Amino acid sequence: MKKIVLVAETGSDIPPETAAKYDIRLAPMHVSFDGESRDDGGFPPEEIYAWYKHTGRLPTTTGCSPEDFARVFDEIHTCRPDAHILYLAYSAATTVSFQSALLAAEGRDYVTALDTRQVTVGQGAIVEQTARVLQANPALEPEPAAAIARNLIGWAEFVFFPNDLDYLRAGGRVSNVAYLGSRLLHLHPAIELQNGKLVAAKKYRGRLEGLAPRLLDEYMQKWDLQTDRLWLVYTAGLDLKVRAAVNEAARARGFRQLTWVQANGVITTHGGPGAFGFAGFRKK
């Protein structure tokens, strides 16, 4: 029997079928609508758009609580008392989840926690690749498994492109001046993960459909990405033409496997409709 069980947050946007395939347990992050807290991944993300349209306000997002993690840890330990839990966390610089997990892990010597310094599919790619190794090597001990995850964390890269800045502005993440300028000029900031923090990097002018080849070219070169697989995330409302352009550009540049996932509520709240991003691993 496999000795290690992986845990992540729903903010990793790991699809349910992938979590089931690799026995990955997901602790719920949360989206609150005027005090009504709902589990991330437990409702259609389009409800966020309807709420914003109706109220002019965004829901708020929060990480997992210590109780969320205690529940997940206890469920695993009850069913698999000999298993070790390897928790691969949503970036600790962006949420309280990692600290919540550390609190929940007190007195539980069967839990190892690592900060992936990534979000959404950046985190998801690390978790899934670790899971594939564990599935192929079910007798792997906790420390070698953690070392594999640490290596993957060191190679992972992620970038995200909002379709517009409306939701970032509403969430207080950009000024009105920057928002108006970007809207008039059709500017799309590249949101990168740098040392675990979301950082607005270069701005791109134009429509996302036409920008797709350029975006892939620039980040393939910047990061020297492996081309065996690319993980892609989108928020509800992404134009199918954008997705087709991304697919065409990625295949033309040698990516052999493309994995698209739809973002749950946390990323949707911050990115707004029609956004997309991608993650991969730098060459070793």
mmCIF file of C-alpha atoms in Angstrom:
data_model
loop_
_atom_site.group_PDB
_atom_site.id
_atom_site.type_symbol
_atom_site.label_atom_id
_atom_site.label_comp_id
_atom_site.label_asym_id
_atom_site.label_seq_id
_atom_site.Cartn_x
_atom_site.Cartn_y
_atom_site.Cartn_z
ATOM 1 C CA MET A 1 0.000 0.000 0.000
ATOM 2 C CA LYS A 2 1.188 3.525 -0.778
ATOM 3 C CA LYS A 3 2.943 5.054 2.206
ATOM 4 C CA ILE A 4 2.357 8.721 1.363
ATOM 5 C CA VAL A 5 -0.841 10.690 0.791
ATOM 6 C CA LEU A 6 -0.659 14.122 -0.830
ATOM 7 C CA VAL A 7 -2.702 17.093 0.384
ATOM 8 C CA ALA A 8 -3.197 20.449 -1.345
ATOM 9 C CA GLU A 9 -5.825 23.199 -1.399
ATOM 10 C CA THR A 10 -8.723 23.612 -3.795
ATOM 11 C CA GLY A 11 -6.944 26.772 -4.975
ATOM 12 C CA SER A 12 -4.543 24.464 -6.834
ATOM 13 C CA ASP A 13 -7.423 23.958 -9.295
ATOM 14 C CA ILE A 14 -6.639 20.239 -9.504
ATOM 15 C CA PRO A 15 -9.670 18.669 -11.234
ATOM 16 C CA PRO A 16 -11.662 16.121 -9.201
ATOM 17 C CA GLU A 17 -10.810 13.335 -11.646
ATOM 18 C CA THR A 18 -7.069 14.018 -11.268
ATOM 19 C CA ALA A 19 -7.381 14.110 -7.478
ATOM 20 C CA ALA A 20 -9.231 10.783 -7.565
ATOM 21 C CA LYS A 21 -6.695 9.190 -9.943
ATOM 22 C CA TYR A 22 -3.749 9.994 -7.674
ATOM 23 C CA ASP A 23 -5.545 9.960 -4.295
ATOM 24 C CA ILE A 24 -4.823 13.658 -3.713
ATOM 25 C CA ARG A 25 -6.834 15.172 -0.861
ATOM 26 C CA LEU A 26 -7.957 18.785 -1.242
ATOM 27 C CA ALA A 27 -8.629 21.101 1.700
ATOM 28 C CA PRO A 28 -11.185 23.803 0.902
ATOM 29 C CA MET A 29 -10.275 27.434 0.555
ATOM 30 C CA HIS A 30 -13.230 29.808 0.863
ATOM 31 C CA VAL A 31 -15.142 32.516 -0.969
ATOM 32 C CA SER A 32 -17.419 34.770 1.097
ATOM 33 C CA PHE A 33 -20.489 36.581 -0.198
ATOM 34 C CA ASP A 34 -21.397 39.223 2.398
ATOM 35 C CA GLY A 35 -20.450 36.939 5.257
ATOM 36 C CA GLU A 36 -21.780 33.736 3.712
ATOM 37 C CA SER A 37 -18.685 31.564 3.380
ATOM 38 C CA ARG A 38 -18.724 28.912 0.678
ATOM 39 C CA ASP A 39 -16.158 26.253 -0.090
ATOM 40 C CA ASP A 40 -13.990 26.979 -3.087
ATOM 41 C CA GLY A 41 -14.823 24.462 -5.791
ATOM 42 C CA GLY A 42 -18.252 23.834 -4.289
ATOM 43 C CA PHE A 43 -20.184 26.196 -6.563
ATOM 44 C CA PRO A 44 -20.055 27.414 -10.209
ATOM 45 C CA PRO A 45 -17.534 30.273 -10.553
ATOM 46 C CA GLU A 46 -20.031 32.136 -12.748
ATOM 47 C CA GLU A 47 -21.907 32.988 -9.550
ATOM 48 C CA ILE A 48 -19.022 35.349 -8.724
ATOM 49 C CA TYR A 49 -19.691 37.295 -11.919
ATOM 50 C CA ALA A 50 -23.410 37.481 -11.174
ATOM 51 C CA TRP A 51 -22.698 38.722 -7.643
ATOM 52 C CA TYR A 52 -20.311 41.413 -8.861
ATOM 53 C CA LYS A 53 -22.761 42.535 -11.546
ATOM 54 C CA HIS A 54 -25.583 42.742 -9.013
ATOM 55 C CA THR A 55 -23.718 44.381 -6.126
ATOM 56 C CA GLY A 56 -20.716 46.097 -7.700
ATOM 57 C CA ARG A 57 -18.562 44.338 -5.104
ATOM 58 C CA LEU A 58 -16.367 41.290 -5.275
ATOM 59 C CA PRO A 59 -16.661 38.398 -2.855
ATOM 60 C CA THR A 60 -13.712 37.982 -0.509
ATOM 61 C CA THR A 61 -11.404 34.972 -0.517
ATOM 62 C CA THR A 62 -9.749 33.280 2.431
ATOM 63 C CA GLY A 63 -7.380 30.376 2.852
ATOM 64 C CA CYS A 64 -8.046 27.147 4.674
ATOM 65 C CA SER A 65 -8.529 27.270 8.426
ATOM 66 C CA PRO A 66 -6.708 25.035 10.927
ATOM 67 C CA GLU A 67 -10.014 23.187 11.318
ATOM 68 C CA ASP A 68 -10.142 22.500 7.566
ATOM 69 C CA PHE A 69 -6.726 20.862 7.694
ATOM 70 C CA ALA A 70 -7.366 19.026 10.954
ATOM 71 C CA ARG A 71 -10.446 17.475 9.366
ATOM 72 C CA VAL A 72 -8.505 16.335 6.287
ATOM 73 C CA PHE A 73 -5.534 15.070 8.312
ATOM 74 C CA ASP A 74 -7.782 13.156 10.691
ATOM 75 C CA GLU A 75 -9.791 11.576 7.869
ATOM 76 C CA ILE A 76 -6.605 10.303 6.248
ATOM 77 C CA HIS A 77 -5.070 9.100 9.520
ATOM 78 C CA THR A 78 -8.239 7.294 10.568
ATOM 79 C CA CYS A 79 -8.400 5.347 7.320
ATOM 80 C CA ARG A 80 -4.649 4.987 6.821
ATOM 81 C CA PRO A 81 -2.949 5.142 10.249
ATOM 82 C CA ASP A 82 0.411 4.050 8.776
ATOM 83 C CA ALA A 83 0.431 6.639 5.978
ATOM 84 C CA HIS A 84 2.546 9.790 5.975
ATOM 85 C CA ILE A 85 0.916 13.017 4.764
ATOM 86 C CA LEU A 86 2.871 15.285 2.421
ATOM 87 C CA TYR A 87 1.152 18.665 2.208
ATOM 88 C CA LEU A 88 2.234 20.771 -0.786
ATOM 89 C CA ALA A 89 0.923 24.237 -0.029
ATOM 90 C CA TYR A 90 -0.540 27.121 -1.976
ATOM 91 C CA SER A 91 1.998 29.953 -1.800
ATOM 92 C CA ALA A 92 2.394 31.007 1.830
ATOM 93 C CA ALA A 93 3.060 34.594 0.720
ATOM 94 C CA THR A 94 -0.505 34.889 -0.580
ATOM 95 C CA THR A 95 -2.709 33.151 1.995
ATOM 96 C CA VAL A 96 -2.946 31.917 5.598
ATOM 97 C CA SER A 97 -3.349 28.299 4.489
ATOM 98 C CA PHE A 98 0.243 27.243 5.141
ATOM 99 C CA GLN A 99 0.193 28.639 8.684
ATOM 100 C CA SER A 100 -3.178 27.012 9.268
ATOM 101 C CA ALA A 101 -1.763 23.665 8.218
ATOM 102 C CA LEU A 102 1.236 24.056 10.523
ATOM 103 C CA LEU A 103 -1.129 24.714 13.426
ATOM 104 C CA ALA A 104 -3.222 21.687 12.518
ATOM 105 C CA ALA A 105 -0.077 19.543 12.193
ATOM 106 C CA GLU A 106 1.050 20.209 15.777
ATOM 107 C CA GLY A 107 1.176 16.874 17.556
ATOM 108 C CA ARG A 108 0.808 15.008 14.265
ATOM 109 C CA ASP A 109 4.269 13.697 13.461
ATOM 110 C CA TYR A 110 2.948 12.020 10.335
ATOM 111 C CA VAL A 111 2.590 15.360 8.454
ATOM 112 C CA THR A 112 5.274 17.087 6.354
ATOM 113 C CA ALA A 113 4.455 20.549 4.972
ATOM 114 C CA LEU A 114 6.209 22.270 2.056
ATOM 115 C CA ASP A 115 5.460 25.687 0.566
ATOM 116 C CA THR A 116 5.264 25.316 -3.245
ATOM 117 C CA ARG A 117 5.501 29.119 -3.663
ATOM 118 C CA GLN A 118 2.931 28.661 -6.436
ATOM 119 C CA VAL A 119 -0.800 29.111 -6.987
ATOM 120 C CA THR A 120 -3.451 27.496 -9.211
ATOM 121 C CA VAL A 121 -1.887 25.277 -11.932
ATOM 122 C CA GLY A 122 1.639 26.174 -10.816
ATOM 123 C CA GLN A 123 0.894 24.430 -7.536
ATOM 124 C CA GLY A 124 -1.217 21.801 -9.279
ATOM 125 C CA ALA A 125 1.621 20.837 -11.631
ATOM 126 C CA ILE A 126 3.972 20.271 -8.687
ATOM 127 C CA VAL A 127 1.397 18.183 -6.844
ATOM 128 C CA GLU A 128 0.502 16.093 -9.890
ATOM 129 C CA GLN A 129 4.110 15.420 -10.874
ATOM 130 C CA THR A 130 4.891 14.371 -7.306
ATOM 131 C CA ALA A 131 1.819 12.139 -7.354
ATOM 132 C CA ARG A 132 2.973 10.437 -10.547
ATOM 133 C CA VAL A 133 6.302 9.591 -8.938
ATOM 134 C CA LEU A 134 4.556 8.228 -5.854
ATOM 135 C CA GLN A 135 2.195 6.140 -7.951
ATOM 136 C CA ALA A 136 5.159 4.612 -9.804
ATOM 137 C CA ASN A 137 7.077 4.112 -6.540
ATOM 138 C CA PRO A 138 4.531 3.195 -3.831
ATOM 139 C CA ALA A 139 7.236 2.179 -1.339
ATOM 140 C CA LEU A 140 8.940 5.594 -1.428
ATOM 141 C CA GLU A 141 9.763 6.922 2.030
ATOM 142 C CA PRO A 142 8.677 10.411 3.204
ATOM 143 C CA GLU A 143 12.047 12.161 3.035
ATOM 144 C CA PRO A 144 12.931 11.112 -0.541
ATOM 145 C CA ALA A 145 9.389 12.019 -1.574
ATOM 146 C CA ALA A 146 9.758 15.451 0.009
ATOM 147 C CA ALA A 147 13.106 15.893 -1.766
ATOM 148 C CA ILE A 148 11.448 15.173 -5.113
ATOM 149 C CA ALA A 149 8.766 17.758 -4.355
ATOM 150 C CA ARG A 150 11.401 20.333 -3.349
ATOM 151 C CA ASN A 151 13.180 19.850 -6.672
ATOM 152 C CA LEU A 152 9.946 20.341 -8.582
ATOM 153 C CA ILE A 153 9.226 23.501 -6.571
ATOM 154 C CA GLY A 154 12.588 24.852 -7.654
ATOM 155 C CA TRP A 155 11.843 24.259 -11.337
ATOM 156 C CA ALA A 156 8.204 25.390 -11.537
ATOM 157 C CA GLU A 157 7.096 28.624 -13.223
ATOM 158 C CA PHE A 158 3.673 30.222 -13.675
ATOM 159 C CA VAL A 159 2.253 33.328 -15.363
ATOM 160 C CA PHE A 160 -1.335 34.619 -15.562
ATOM 161 C CA PHE A 161 -2.971 37.079 -17.971
ATOM 162 C CA PRO A 162 -6.203 38.847 -16.943
ATOM 163 C CA ASN A 163 -8.423 39.798 -19.852
ATOM 164 C CA ASP A 164 -8.952 43.194 -18.235
ATOM 165 C CA LEU A 165 -8.214 44.811 -14.888
ATOM 166 C CA ASP A 166 -11.807 45.303 -13.744
ATOM 167 C CA TYR A 167 -11.716 42.622 -11.073
ATOM 168 C CA LEU A 168 -8.199 43.512 -9.947
ATOM 169 C CA ARG A 169 -9.329 47.130 -9.613
ATOM 170 C CA ALA A 170 -12.464 46.155 -7.693
ATOM 171 C CA GLY A 171 -10.315 44.075 -5.368
ATOM 172 C CA GLY A 172 -8.017 47.030 -4.714
ATOM 173 C CA ARG A 173 -5.027 45.523 -6.527
ATOM 174 C CA VAL A 174 -4.658 48.272 -9.159
ATOM 175 C CA SER A 175 -5.441 51.991 -9.095
ATOM 176 C CA ASN A 176 -8.257 53.585 -11.057
ATOM 177 C CA VAL A 177 -5.700 55.456 -13.166
ATOM 178 C CA ALA A 178 -3.889 52.260 -14.116
ATOM 179 C CA TYR A 179 -7.215 50.562 -14.771
ATOM 180 C CA LEU A 180 -8.484 53.271 -17.123
ATOM 181 C CA GLY A 181 -5.215 53.420 -19.025
ATOM 182 C CA SER A 182 -5.107 49.657 -19.468
ATOM 183 C CA ARG A 183 -8.734 49.519 -20.576
ATOM 184 C CA LEU A 184 -8.270 52.226 -23.213
ATOM 185 C CA LEU A 185 -5.078 50.698 -24.574
ATOM 186 C CA HIS A 186 -6.146 47.029 -24.266
ATOM 187 C CA LEU A 187 -3.232 46.293 -21.954
ATOM 188 C CA HIS A 188 -2.839 42.927 -20.257
ATOM 189 C CA PRO A 189 -0.342 42.694 -17.381
ATOM 190 C CA ALA A 190 1.555 39.463 -16.976
ATOM 191 C CA ILE A 191 1.086 38.334 -13.356
ATOM 192 C CA GLU A 192 4.104 36.230 -12.420
ATOM 193 C CA LEU A 193 4.926 34.233 -9.300
ATOM 194 C CA GLN A 194 8.219 35.586 -8.011
ATOM 195 C CA ASN A 195 9.460 34.059 -4.742
ATOM 196 C CA GLY A 196 5.909 33.055 -3.983
ATOM 197 C CA LYS A 197 4.454 36.534 -4.539
ATOM 198 C CA LEU A 198 2.101 37.663 -7.297
ATOM 199 C CA VAL A 199 3.951 40.388 -9.210
ATOM 200 C CA ALA A 200 2.680 42.449 -12.143
ATOM 201 C CA ALA A 201 5.474 42.235 -14.703
ATOM 202 C CA LYS A 202 5.436 43.312 -18.344
ATOM 203 C CA LYS A 203 2.271 44.713 -19.934
ATOM 204 C CA TYR A 204 1.135 43.509 -23.350
ATOM 205 C CA ARG A 205 -1.007 45.511 -25.730
ATOM 206 C CA GLY A 206 -3.607 43.911 -27.954
ATOM 207 C CA ARG A 207 -6.168 41.131 -27.918
ATOM 208 C CA LEU A 208 -5.300 37.922 -26.084
ATOM 209 C CA GLU A 209 -6.082 35.878 -29.192
ATOM 210 C CA GLY A 210 -3.375 37.647 -31.174
ATOM 211 C CA LEU A 211 -0.943 37.810 -28.258
ATOM 212 C CA ALA A 212 -0.861 34.065 -27.566
ATOM 213 C CA PRO A 213 2.150 33.158 -29.784
ATOM 214 C CA ARG A 214 4.186 36.071 -28.436
ATOM 215 C CA LEU A 215 3.384 35.242 -24.815
ATOM 216 C CA LEU A 216 4.433 31.620 -25.237
ATOM 217 C CA ASP A 217 7.602 32.573 -27.109
ATOM 218 C CA GLU A 218 8.717 35.081 -24.508
ATOM 219 C CA TYR A 219 8.117 32.848 -21.508
ATOM 220 C CA MET A 220 9.529 29.720 -23.156
ATOM 221 C CA GLN A 221 12.748 31.645 -23.728
ATOM 222 C CA LYS A 222 12.732 33.442 -20.398
ATOM 223 C CA TRP A 223 12.325 30.228 -18.427
ATOM 224 C CA ASP A 224 13.733 27.653 -20.879
ATOM 225 C CA LEU A 225 10.671 25.480 -20.329
ATOM 226 C CA GLN A 226 10.493 21.745 -20.801
ATOM 227 C CA THR A 227 8.197 20.930 -23.725
ATOM 228 C CA ASP A 228 6.830 17.570 -22.647
ATOM 229 C CA ARG A 229 3.838 19.175 -20.930
ATOM 230 C CA LEU A 230 2.177 22.528 -20.329
ATOM 231 C CA TRP A 231 -0.525 23.139 -17.698
ATOM 232 C CA LEU A 232 -3.050 25.842 -18.589
ATOM 233 C CA VAL A 233 -5.756 27.479 -16.491
ATOM 234 C CA TYR A 234 -8.665 29.650 -17.599
ATOM 235 C CA THR A 235 -11.525 31.462 -15.961
ATOM 236 C CA ALA A 236 -15.111 31.104 -17.154
ATOM 237 C CA GLY A 237 -15.751 33.364 -20.116
ATOM 238 C CA LEU A 238 -12.466 32.791 -21.935
ATOM 239 C CA ASP A 239 -13.067 33.268 -25.660
ATOM 240 C CA LEU A 240 -12.736 29.938 -27.455
ATOM 241 C CA LYS A 241 -10.647 31.712 -30.096
ATOM 242 C CA VAL A 242 -8.074 32.571 -27.427
ATOM 243 C CA ARG A 243 -7.897 28.966 -26.298
ATOM 244 C CA ALA A 244 -7.552 27.756 -29.898
ATOM 245 C CA ALA A 245 -4.776 30.293 -30.541
ATOM 246 C CA VAL A 246 -2.932 29.179 -27.401
ATOM 247 C CA ASN A 247 -3.253 25.517 -28.411
ATOM 248 C CA GLU A 248 -1.977 26.178 -31.914
ATOM 249 C CA ALA A 249 0.940 28.264 -30.683
ATOM 250 C CA ALA A 250 1.912 25.729 -28.002
ATOM 251 C CA ARG A 251 1.874 22.775 -30.400
ATOM 252 C CA ALA A 252 3.844 24.751 -32.984
ATOM 253 C CA ARG A 253 6.478 25.319 -30.317
ATOM 254 C CA GLY A 254 6.803 21.654 -29.518
ATOM 255 C CA PHE A 255 4.647 21.139 -26.442
ATOM 256 C CA ARG A 256 3.507 17.539 -26.575
ATOM 257 C CA GLN A 257 0.772 17.521 -23.929
ATOM 258 C CA LEU A 258 -1.536 20.411 -23.045
ATOM 259 C CA THR A 259 -3.659 20.184 -19.898
ATOM 260 C CA TRP A 260 -6.405 22.809 -19.545
ATOM 261 C CA VAL A 261 -8.287 23.261 -16.260
ATOM 262 C CA GLN A 262 -10.961 25.750 -15.265
ATOM 263 C CA ALA A 263 -10.196 27.902 -12.252
ATOM 264 C CA ASN A 264 -12.276 27.553 -9.124
ATOM 265 C CA GLY A 265 -13.648 30.501 -7.174
ATOM 266 C CA VAL A 266 -10.437 31.882 -5.639
ATOM 267 C CA ILE A 267 -8.599 32.595 -8.890
ATOM 268 C CA THR A 268 -11.832 33.593 -10.646
ATOM 269 C CA THR A 269 -12.494 36.240 -7.987
ATOM 270 C CA HIS A 270 -9.122 37.874 -8.587
ATOM 271 C CA GLY A 271 -8.684 37.282 -12.323
ATOM 272 C CA GLY A 272 -12.188 37.946 -13.567
ATOM 273 C CA PRO A 273 -13.764 36.493 -16.712
ATOM 274 C CA GLY A 274 -11.791 35.474 -19.768
ATOM 275 C CA ALA A 275 -8.350 35.191 -18.154
ATOM 276 C CA PHE A 276 -5.815 32.453 -18.731
ATOM 277 C CA GLY A 277 -2.389 31.388 -17.565
ATOM 278 C CA PHE A 278 0.106 28.594 -17.933
ATOM 279 C CA ALA A 279 2.661 26.709 -15.902
ATOM 280 C CA GLY A 280 5.562 24.449 -16.679
ATOM 281 C CA PHE A 281 8.950 23.316 -15.472
ATOM 282 C CA ARG A 282 12.299 24.735 -16.439
ATOM 283 C CA LYS A 283 14.785 22.343 -17.944
ATOM 284 C CA LYS A 284 16.948 20.704 -15.310
#
